[in-house]
């Protein structure tokens, strides 16, 4: 595909903005509602697939064009809908425990620490709810729309706004403790770029291929690393935004960039461990042995976690707009634009099973449950699945 054709196909993936001072200045076209493009690959025929069990399913409300990631903590799952509703269901049964409306449309996923449930809107409103009852405890504002799930830790609620700022609020009172800001590029990928918390530190990605470690106590910068450098001559060709959430396991933190690289670093000092050329819109996930990436063409990759060396590549899901892969022990799960969940063998990438949901896109990354995993569809279906 030529560069001009690429630019056309990415019209709905990228949003032009001038220093992003407010959400109103953002072009609403984005990768949440991609344009018509290459036809998705036909589903491969599976021979003797493993059985997939639906543990439970509940409707929680449509996410429309946004990626509203659910979250699990203890015995509860919390999910949000675009219409402003937030729902708590029991992990074991899917039984609804409470459902409330915050009174405004939501645009990001859900964050929780088991005591607070935090959601946010595309107007910059942040709501902290009581996890037991759903009652609103406090409300705050950030400078622009919120596309990623807030994070809670060490007495703070961290909210990433689309104008390249991170706000830290006190979990007890909602008062702002600090904020961190970076200059945004002229052209960005408008996607749910999140935050990952480690002991005393927050890891976050930004435009220009930058990964930063921020001191949780003060909001000061600990270190900065360049995951990917802009290439090409046009603004579109030079977009190298970090996407998804940084992946953290022990001292190792990994991040991925659109039109850039996947790279892993020492979380203490930012020293690079390895890097691999690859473009993705969903980030990187890993287990004890491998890193897993869905690239922007629809291939799933397994990389050696210690070196970045390619272990396998599964390319029979081309143009199916895959989610971030979820490692499940001996299998890896990934959702697609038609609501299918595909299961690949961890060691080879071979197909082992497939499950259908409600036919609408799965945009949010699947999340682990004590017995299986969870996906939320664009039409609002929340499905707890288990591979037998």
Tab-separated table of C-alpha atoms in Angstrom:
chain	number	residue	atom	x	y	z
A	1	UNK	CA	0.000	0.000	0.000
A	2	UNK	CA	1.388	3.422	-0.981
A	3	UNK	CA	1.792	6.277	1.441
A	4	UNK	CA	-1.138	8.187	-0.054
A	5	UNK	CA	-3.399	5.149	0.237
A	6	UNK	CA	-2.190	4.678	3.801
A	7	UNK	CA	-3.133	8.251	4.593
A	8	UNK	CA	-6.649	7.660	3.303
A	9	UNK	CA	-7.069	4.449	5.287
A	10	UNK	CA	-5.914	6.158	8.469
A	11	UNK	CA	-8.255	9.130	8.269
A	12	UNK	CA	-10.401	7.632	10.990
A	13	UNK	CA	-7.450	6.520	13.064
A	14	UNK	CA	-5.816	9.883	13.573
A	15	UNK	CA	-7.049	13.225	14.842
A	16	UNK	CA	-5.456	16.514	13.929
A	17	UNK	CA	-5.179	19.095	16.668
A	18	UNK	CA	-3.273	22.279	17.426
A	19	UNK	CA	-1.562	21.749	20.809
A	20	UNK	CA	-4.760	20.046	22.093
A	21	UNK	CA	-5.899	22.805	24.471
A	22	UNK	CA	-9.438	21.450	24.646
A	23	UNK	CA	-11.544	18.547	23.523
A	24	UNK	CA	-13.601	20.801	21.268
A	25	UNK	CA	-10.609	21.344	18.972
A	26	UNK	CA	-10.160	17.630	18.318
A	27	UNK	CA	-11.332	16.132	15.081
A	28	UNK	CA	-13.891	13.489	16.160
A	29	UNK	CA	-12.695	10.948	13.598
A	30	UNK	CA	-10.625	8.259	15.291
A	31	UNK	CA	-9.668	4.610	15.343
A	32	UNK	CA	-12.713	3.707	17.468
A	33	UNK	CA	-14.849	3.826	14.322
A	34	UNK	CA	-12.539	2.839	11.470
A	35	UNK	CA	-13.527	3.522	7.855
A	36	UNK	CA	-14.306	0.861	5.305
A	37	UNK	CA	-11.023	-0.704	4.321
A	38	UNK	CA	-9.648	-4.051	3.188
A	39	UNK	CA	-12.093	-6.889	3.679
A	40	UNK	CA	-11.502	-8.812	6.931
A	41	UNK	CA	-10.002	-12.251	6.423
A	42	UNK	CA	-12.406	-15.168	6.337
A	43	UNK	CA	-12.491	-17.130	9.558
A	44	UNK	CA	-10.225	-20.183	9.373
A	45	UNK	CA	-11.942	-23.548	9.628
A	46	UNK	CA	-11.010	-25.171	12.937
A	47	UNK	CA	-10.350	-28.884	13.234
A	48	UNK	CA	-11.390	-30.444	16.554
A	49	UNK	CA	-11.572	-27.100	18.389
A	50	UNK	CA	-11.556	-26.990	22.150
A	51	UNK	CA	-14.870	-26.168	23.811
A	52	UNK	CA	-15.451	-22.632	25.051
A	53	UNK	CA	-17.867	-22.174	27.937
A	54	UNK	CA	-19.855	-18.991	28.548
A	55	UNK	CA	-19.816	-18.692	32.335
A	56	UNK	CA	-22.300	-15.819	32.212
A	57	UNK	CA	-23.265	-12.813	30.115
A	58	UNK	CA	-25.027	-9.591	31.072
A	59	UNK	CA	-25.975	-6.399	29.183
A	60	UNK	CA	-24.258	-3.291	30.541
A	61	UNK	CA	-25.020	-0.724	27.804
A	62	UNK	CA	-23.441	0.293	24.524
A	63	UNK	CA	-20.002	1.876	24.386
A	64	UNK	CA	-20.822	3.401	20.970
A	65	UNK	CA	-17.503	4.506	19.368
A	66	UNK	CA	-15.511	4.468	22.610
A	67	UNK	CA	-13.407	1.760	24.268
A	68	UNK	CA	-14.936	1.203	27.702
A	69	UNK	CA	-12.745	-1.363	29.396
A	70	UNK	CA	-14.272	-3.228	32.368
A	71	UNK	CA	-12.280	-4.045	35.488
A	72	UNK	CA	-12.323	-6.834	38.064
A	73	UNK	CA	-11.387	-6.545	41.729
A	74	UNK	CA	-12.066	-9.219	44.326
A	75	UNK	CA	-15.571	-10.582	43.916
A	76	UNK	CA	-16.829	-7.809	41.633
A	77	UNK	CA	-16.636	-6.701	38.023
A	78	UNK	CA	-17.344	-3.062	37.182
A	79	UNK	CA	-18.349	-1.897	33.708
A	80	UNK	CA	-19.445	1.402	32.169
A	81	UNK	CA	-21.610	2.412	29.212
A	82	UNK	CA	-21.573	5.480	27.008
A	83	UNK	CA	-24.944	6.634	28.393
A	84	UNK	CA	-23.375	7.265	31.808
A	85	UNK	CA	-24.375	4.057	33.554
A	86	UNK	CA	-21.943	2.103	35.724
A	87	UNK	CA	-22.728	-1.469	36.712
A	88	UNK	CA	-21.365	-3.790	39.395
A	89	UNK	CA	-21.800	-7.538	38.882
A	90	UNK	CA	-20.646	-10.566	40.836
A	91	UNK	CA	-17.599	-12.289	39.333
A	92	UNK	CA	-18.900	-15.767	40.146
A	93	UNK	CA	-22.410	-15.440	38.707
A	94	UNK	CA	-22.729	-12.207	36.706
A	95	UNK	CA	-25.602	-11.158	38.995
A	96	UNK	CA	-26.073	-7.400	39.023
A	97	UNK	CA	-25.318	-5.858	42.414
A	98	UNK	CA	-25.994	-2.237	41.551
A	99	UNK	CA	-26.385	0.019	38.541
A	100	UNK	CA	-26.220	3.811	38.666
A	101	UNK	CA	-25.972	6.724	36.254
A	102	UNK	CA	-23.496	9.556	36.721
A	103	UNK	CA	-25.682	11.818	34.591
A	104	UNK	CA	-23.293	12.433	31.713
A	105	UNK	CA	-21.881	10.417	28.837
A	106	UNK	CA	-18.747	8.399	29.581
A	107	UNK	CA	-15.750	7.963	27.291
A	108	UNK	CA	-13.128	5.939	29.182
A	109	UNK	CA	-12.949	2.621	30.956
A	110	UNK	CA	-13.363	1.899	34.662
A	111	UNK	CA	-10.723	2.083	37.383
A	112	UNK	CA	-11.023	0.588	40.877
A	113	UNK	CA	-9.096	-0.346	43.985
A	114	UNK	CA	-12.009	-2.245	45.518
A	115	UNK	CA	-13.171	0.799	47.483
A	116	UNK	CA	-13.547	3.421	44.772
A	117	UNK	CA	-14.864	3.011	41.235
A	118	UNK	CA	-13.724	5.839	38.944
A	119	UNK	CA	-15.044	6.772	35.499
A	120	UNK	CA	-14.666	9.840	33.289
A	121	UNK	CA	-16.275	11.650	30.370
A	122	UNK	CA	-15.313	13.297	27.099
A	123	UNK	CA	-16.025	16.646	28.766
A	124	UNK	CA	-13.282	16.002	31.332
A	125	UNK	CA	-15.585	15.113	34.245
A	126	UNK	CA	-14.233	12.526	36.695
A	127	UNK	CA	-16.555	10.622	39.048
A	128	UNK	CA	-15.514	8.545	42.064
A	129	UNK	CA	-18.162	6.103	43.267
A	130	UNK	CA	-18.433	3.917	46.347
A	131	UNK	CA	-17.633	0.378	45.199
A	132	UNK	CA	-20.178	-1.142	47.594
A	133	UNK	CA	-23.166	1.022	46.711
A	134	UNK	CA	-22.404	3.053	43.569
A	135	UNK	CA	-22.985	6.331	45.416
A	136	UNK	CA	-20.987	9.270	44.043
A	137	UNK	CA	-18.361	10.296	46.619
A	138	UNK	CA	-16.672	13.127	44.745
A	139	UNK	CA	-16.371	14.726	41.357
A	140	UNK	CA	-13.409	16.451	39.682
A	141	UNK	CA	-12.429	17.844	36.293
A	142	UNK	CA	-9.480	17.488	33.966
A	143	UNK	CA	-8.529	19.628	30.981
A	144	UNK	CA	-9.945	17.519	28.130
A	145	UNK	CA	-11.654	14.243	27.262
A	146	UNK	CA	-10.601	11.023	28.953
A	147	UNK	CA	-10.244	7.957	26.718
A	148	UNK	CA	-8.475	5.519	29.052
A	149	UNK	CA	-9.405	3.951	32.372
A	150	UNK	CA	-8.280	5.900	35.470
A	151	UNK	CA	-5.888	4.136	37.831
A	152	UNK	CA	-5.956	4.089	41.633
A	153	UNK	CA	-3.010	3.441	43.933
A	154	UNK	CA	-1.091	4.754	46.912
A	155	UNK	CA	-3.907	7.105	47.881
A	156	UNK	CA	-4.179	8.675	44.435
A	157	UNK	CA	-6.542	8.564	41.468
A	158	UNK	CA	-4.622	9.100	38.226
A	159	UNK	CA	-6.470	10.298	35.147
A	160	UNK	CA	-4.884	10.650	31.713
A	161	UNK	CA	-6.514	13.316	29.530
A	162	UNK	CA	-6.246	13.412	25.746
A	163	UNK	CA	-4.182	16.616	25.790
A	164	UNK	CA	-1.101	14.789	27.107
A	165	UNK	CA	-1.674	15.496	30.801
A	166	UNK	CA	-1.871	13.214	33.813
A	167	UNK	CA	-3.830	14.466	36.828
A	168	UNK	CA	-3.421	13.007	40.323
A	169	UNK	CA	-6.338	13.439	42.729
A	170	UNK	CA	-6.547	12.406	46.359
A	171	UNK	CA	-8.547	9.196	46.544
A	172	UNK	CA	-10.168	10.344	49.798
A	173	UNK	CA	-11.329	13.835	48.774
A	174	UNK	CA	-10.844	14.297	45.019
A	175	UNK	CA	-8.562	17.297	45.447
A	176	UNK	CA	-5.779	17.680	42.922
A	177	UNK	CA	-2.350	16.745	44.244
A	178	UNK	CA	-0.278	17.291	41.087
A	179	UNK	CA	-0.354	17.068	37.317
A	180	UNK	CA	2.206	16.125	34.708
A	181	UNK	CA	2.162	17.641	31.226
A	182	UNK	CA	3.937	17.141	27.921
A	183	UNK	CA	3.621	18.928	24.607
A	184	UNK	CA	1.487	16.988	22.157
A	185	UNK	CA	2.361	16.460	18.518
A	186	UNK	CA	0.335	18.172	15.790
A	187	UNK	CA	-1.099	14.831	14.674
A	188	UNK	CA	-1.919	12.101	17.165
A	189	UNK	CA	-3.546	8.698	17.364
A	190	UNK	CA	-6.755	9.310	19.300
A	191	UNK	CA	-6.899	6.122	21.310
A	192	UNK	CA	-7.145	4.970	24.962
A	193	UNK	CA	-3.520	5.496	26.009
A	194	UNK	CA	-3.412	4.429	29.632
A	195	UNK	CA	-1.293	4.424	32.765
A	196	UNK	CA	0.340	1.493	34.556
A	197	UNK	CA	1.189	1.705	38.255
A	198	UNK	CA	4.206	0.184	39.965
A	199	UNK	CA	5.538	0.703	43.501
A	200	UNK	CA	5.876	4.470	43.875
A	201	UNK	CA	5.796	5.089	40.117
A	202	UNK	CA	3.405	5.570	37.203
A	203	UNK	CA	4.415	4.554	33.674
A	204	UNK	CA	2.770	6.308	30.724
A	205	UNK	CA	3.304	6.735	27.000
A	206	UNK	CA	3.056	9.881	24.912
A	207	UNK	CA	3.282	11.105	21.337
A	208	UNK	CA	6.688	11.132	19.716
A	209	UNK	CA	7.334	7.592	20.962
A	210	UNK	CA	8.103	8.624	24.552
A	211	UNK	CA	7.714	6.384	27.611
A	212	UNK	CA	8.026	8.075	31.008
A	213	UNK	CA	8.238	7.007	34.625
A	214	UNK	CA	6.637	9.499	37.023
A	215	UNK	CA	7.142	9.696	40.794
A	216	UNK	CA	3.747	9.066	42.385
A	217	UNK	CA	4.484	11.161	45.456
A	218	UNK	CA	5.351	14.362	43.604
A	219	UNK	CA	4.522	14.010	39.908
A	220	UNK	CA	8.166	14.585	38.987
A	221	UNK	CA	9.854	12.749	36.130
A	222	UNK	CA	12.056	9.806	37.113
A	223	UNK	CA	13.185	8.833	33.639
A	224	UNK	CA	12.227	9.060	29.999
A	225	UNK	CA	12.882	6.608	27.175
A	226	UNK	CA	12.344	6.801	23.430
A	227	UNK	CA	10.451	3.734	22.251
A	228	UNK	CA	10.292	4.933	18.636
A	229	UNK	CA	11.619	7.844	16.609
A	230	UNK	CA	9.422	9.569	13.992
A	231	UNK	CA	10.259	8.606	10.415
A	232	UNK	CA	9.233	9.882	7.003
A	233	UNK	CA	8.633	13.314	5.518
A	234	UNK	CA	4.921	13.959	6.129
A	235	UNK	CA	3.174	14.498	9.456
A	236	UNK	CA	1.215	11.288	8.949
A	237	UNK	CA	4.336	9.238	8.294
A	238	UNK	CA	5.956	10.683	11.419
A	239	UNK	CA	3.201	9.713	13.853
A	240	UNK	CA	4.789	7.407	16.449
A	241	UNK	CA	2.446	7.656	19.427
A	242	UNK	CA	2.632	5.107	22.186
A	243	UNK	CA	-0.616	3.143	22.402
A	244	UNK	CA	-2.374	1.043	25.021
A	245	UNK	CA	-0.980	0.699	28.522
A	246	UNK	CA	2.656	-0.048	29.339
A	247	UNK	CA	3.010	-3.689	30.419
A	248	UNK	CA	4.732	-4.268	33.758
A	249	UNK	CA	6.036	-7.501	35.242
A	250	UNK	CA	8.596	-7.363	38.027
A	251	UNK	CA	11.260	-4.795	37.117
A	252	UNK	CA	10.515	-4.969	33.405
A	253	UNK	CA	8.217	-2.499	31.631
A	254	UNK	CA	7.343	-2.764	27.939
A	255	UNK	CA	5.553	-0.368	25.598
A	256	UNK	CA	4.552	-0.201	21.939
A	257	UNK	CA	4.147	2.566	19.371
A	258	UNK	CA	2.055	3.004	16.261
A	259	UNK	CA	4.361	3.057	13.203
A	260	UNK	CA	7.256	2.391	15.554
A	261	UNK	CA	8.576	-0.333	17.798
A	262	UNK	CA	7.858	-2.620	20.708
A	263	UNK	CA	10.497	-2.165	23.400
A	264	UNK	CA	11.212	-3.303	26.962
A	265	UNK	CA	13.084	-1.407	29.674
A	266	UNK	CA	14.382	-1.740	33.194
A	267	UNK	CA	11.606	-0.092	35.185
A	268	UNK	CA	14.038	1.293	37.744
A	269	UNK	CA	16.262	3.330	35.457
A	270	UNK	CA	14.803	3.211	31.930
A	271	UNK	CA	17.704	1.272	30.399
A	272	UNK	CA	16.569	-0.503	27.240
A	273	UNK	CA	16.561	-4.305	27.305
A	274	UNK	CA	15.465	-4.872	23.702
A	275	UNK	CA	13.434	-3.292	20.907
A	276	UNK	CA	11.679	-4.666	17.834
A	277	UNK	CA	10.292	-2.827	14.795
A	278	UNK	CA	6.498	-3.246	14.759
A	279	UNK	CA	3.352	-1.121	14.448
A	280	UNK	CA	0.323	-1.632	16.670
A	281	UNK	CA	-2.757	0.261	17.815
A	282	UNK	CA	-3.362	-1.745	21.001
A	283	UNK	CA	-0.044	-2.114	22.828
A	284	UNK	CA	1.810	-5.112	24.197
A	285	UNK	CA	1.027	-7.833	26.735
A	286	UNK	CA	3.292	-10.474	28.208
A	287	UNK	CA	3.581	-13.469	30.488
A	288	UNK	CA	6.655	-14.981	32.112
A	289	UNK	CA	8.135	-16.089	28.771
A	290	UNK	CA	6.656	-14.188	25.822
A	291	UNK	CA	5.472	-10.736	24.757
A	292	UNK	CA	2.321	-10.692	22.601
A	293	UNK	CA	1.341	-8.021	20.080
A	294	UNK	CA	-1.550	-7.588	17.627
A	295	UNK	CA	-0.095	-5.518	14.824
A	296	UNK	CA	-2.075	-2.936	12.850
A	297	UNK	CA	-2.566	-5.337	9.933
A	298	UNK	CA	-4.233	-8.028	12.029
A	299	UNK	CA	-1.347	-10.416	12.715
A	300	UNK	CA	-0.627	-11.714	16.214
A	301	UNK	CA	3.023	-12.011	17.235
A	302	UNK	CA	4.735	-13.855	20.054
A	303	UNK	CA	8.181	-12.483	20.921
A	304	UNK	CA	10.806	-13.802	23.302
A	305	UNK	CA	10.530	-11.625	26.397
A	306	UNK	CA	14.242	-11.600	27.057
A	307	UNK	CA	15.386	-10.617	23.547
A	308	UNK	CA	12.424	-9.615	21.365
A	309	UNK	CA	13.189	-12.491	18.983
A	310	UNK	CA	10.174	-13.681	16.982
A	311	UNK	CA	8.727	-16.988	18.218
A	312	UNK	CA	5.700	-17.166	15.922
A	313	UNK	CA	3.354	-15.027	13.838
A	314	UNK	CA	-0.309	-15.807	13.165
A	315	UNK	CA	-1.442	-13.793	10.120
A	316	UNK	CA	-4.744	-15.482	9.237
A	317	UNK	CA	-6.791	-12.791	11.031
A	318	UNK	CA	-5.767	-9.978	8.676
A	319	UNK	CA	-7.831	-6.774	8.827
A	320	UNK	CA	-9.999	-8.080	11.670
A	321	UNK	CA	-9.013	-5.147	13.948
A	322	UNK	CA	-7.763	-7.288	16.792
A	323	UNK	CA	-7.660	-6.391	20.466
A	324	UNK	CA	-4.646	-6.597	22.710
A	325	UNK	CA	-3.877	-10.317	23.188
A	326	UNK	CA	-4.492	-11.866	26.613
A	327	UNK	CA	-2.148	-14.681	27.743
A	328	UNK	CA	-4.110	-17.505	29.403
A	329	UNK	CA	-1.444	-20.020	30.321
A	330	UNK	CA	-1.274	-22.462	27.411
A	331	UNK	CA	-3.429	-20.251	25.142
A	332	UNK	CA	-3.692	-16.625	24.063
A	333	UNK	CA	-7.094	-14.943	23.536
A	334	UNK	CA	-7.801	-12.037	21.183
A	335	UNK	CA	-11.075	-10.356	20.169
A	336	UNK	CA	-12.053	-8.938	16.774
A	337	UNK	CA	-14.366	-6.509	14.973
A	338	UNK	CA	-17.181	-9.069	14.556
A	339	UNK	CA	-17.348	-10.073	18.202
A	340	UNK	CA	-15.362	-13.281	17.881
A	341	UNK	CA	-12.789	-14.365	20.438
A	342	UNK	CA	-9.937	-16.396	18.942
A	343	UNK	CA	-7.780	-18.748	20.983
A	344	UNK	CA	-4.227	-19.437	19.825
A	345	UNK	CA	-1.755	-21.957	21.179
A	346	UNK	CA	0.818	-20.099	23.265
A	347	UNK	CA	3.771	-22.068	21.906
A	348	UNK	CA	2.887	-22.145	18.191
A	349	UNK	CA	0.162	-19.609	17.409
A	350	UNK	CA	-2.080	-22.335	15.968
A	351	UNK	CA	-5.845	-21.894	16.318
A	352	UNK	CA	-7.324	-24.024	19.090
A	353	UNK	CA	-10.818	-22.539	19.606
A	354	UNK	CA	-13.211	-19.724	18.749
A	355	UNK	CA	-16.205	-18.183	20.518
A	356	UNK	CA	-18.898	-15.815	19.233
A	357	UNK	CA	-20.443	-13.056	21.330
A	358	UNK	CA	-23.135	-10.655	20.086
A	359	UNK	CA	-21.666	-9.829	16.670
A	360	UNK	CA	-20.464	-6.337	17.570
A	361	UNK	CA	-16.823	-5.335	17.798
A	362	UNK	CA	-14.666	-6.154	20.785
A	363	UNK	CA	-12.419	-3.106	21.195
A	364	UNK	CA	-11.497	-3.272	24.874
A	365	UNK	CA	-8.697	-5.604	25.882
A	366	UNK	CA	-9.892	-8.889	27.433
A	367	UNK	CA	-9.235	-9.062	31.179
A	368	UNK	CA	-8.419	-12.000	33.417
A	369	UNK	CA	-10.895	-13.428	35.913
A	370	UNK	CA	-10.197	-15.980	38.652
A	371	UNK	CA	-11.859	-18.620	36.450
A	372	UNK	CA	-11.540	-17.515	32.832
A	373	UNK	CA	-11.613	-14.045	31.334
A	374	UNK	CA	-13.947	-11.199	30.393
A	375	UNK	CA	-14.741	-9.279	27.204
A	376	UNK	CA	-17.034	-6.284	26.680
A	377	UNK	CA	-18.537	-5.729	23.244
A	378	UNK	CA	-19.369	-2.453	21.532
A	379	UNK	CA	-23.093	-3.204	21.859
A	380	UNK	CA	-22.707	-3.624	25.602
A	381	UNK	CA	-22.497	-7.347	26.132
A	382	UNK	CA	-20.292	-8.421	29.035
A	383	UNK	CA	-19.157	-12.036	28.596
A	384	UNK	CA	-17.263	-14.212	31.052
A	385	UNK	CA	-15.653	-17.070	29.110
A	386	UNK	CA	-13.619	-20.124	29.946
A	387	UNK	CA	-11.706	-22.454	27.658
A	388	UNK	CA	-12.342	-26.054	28.693
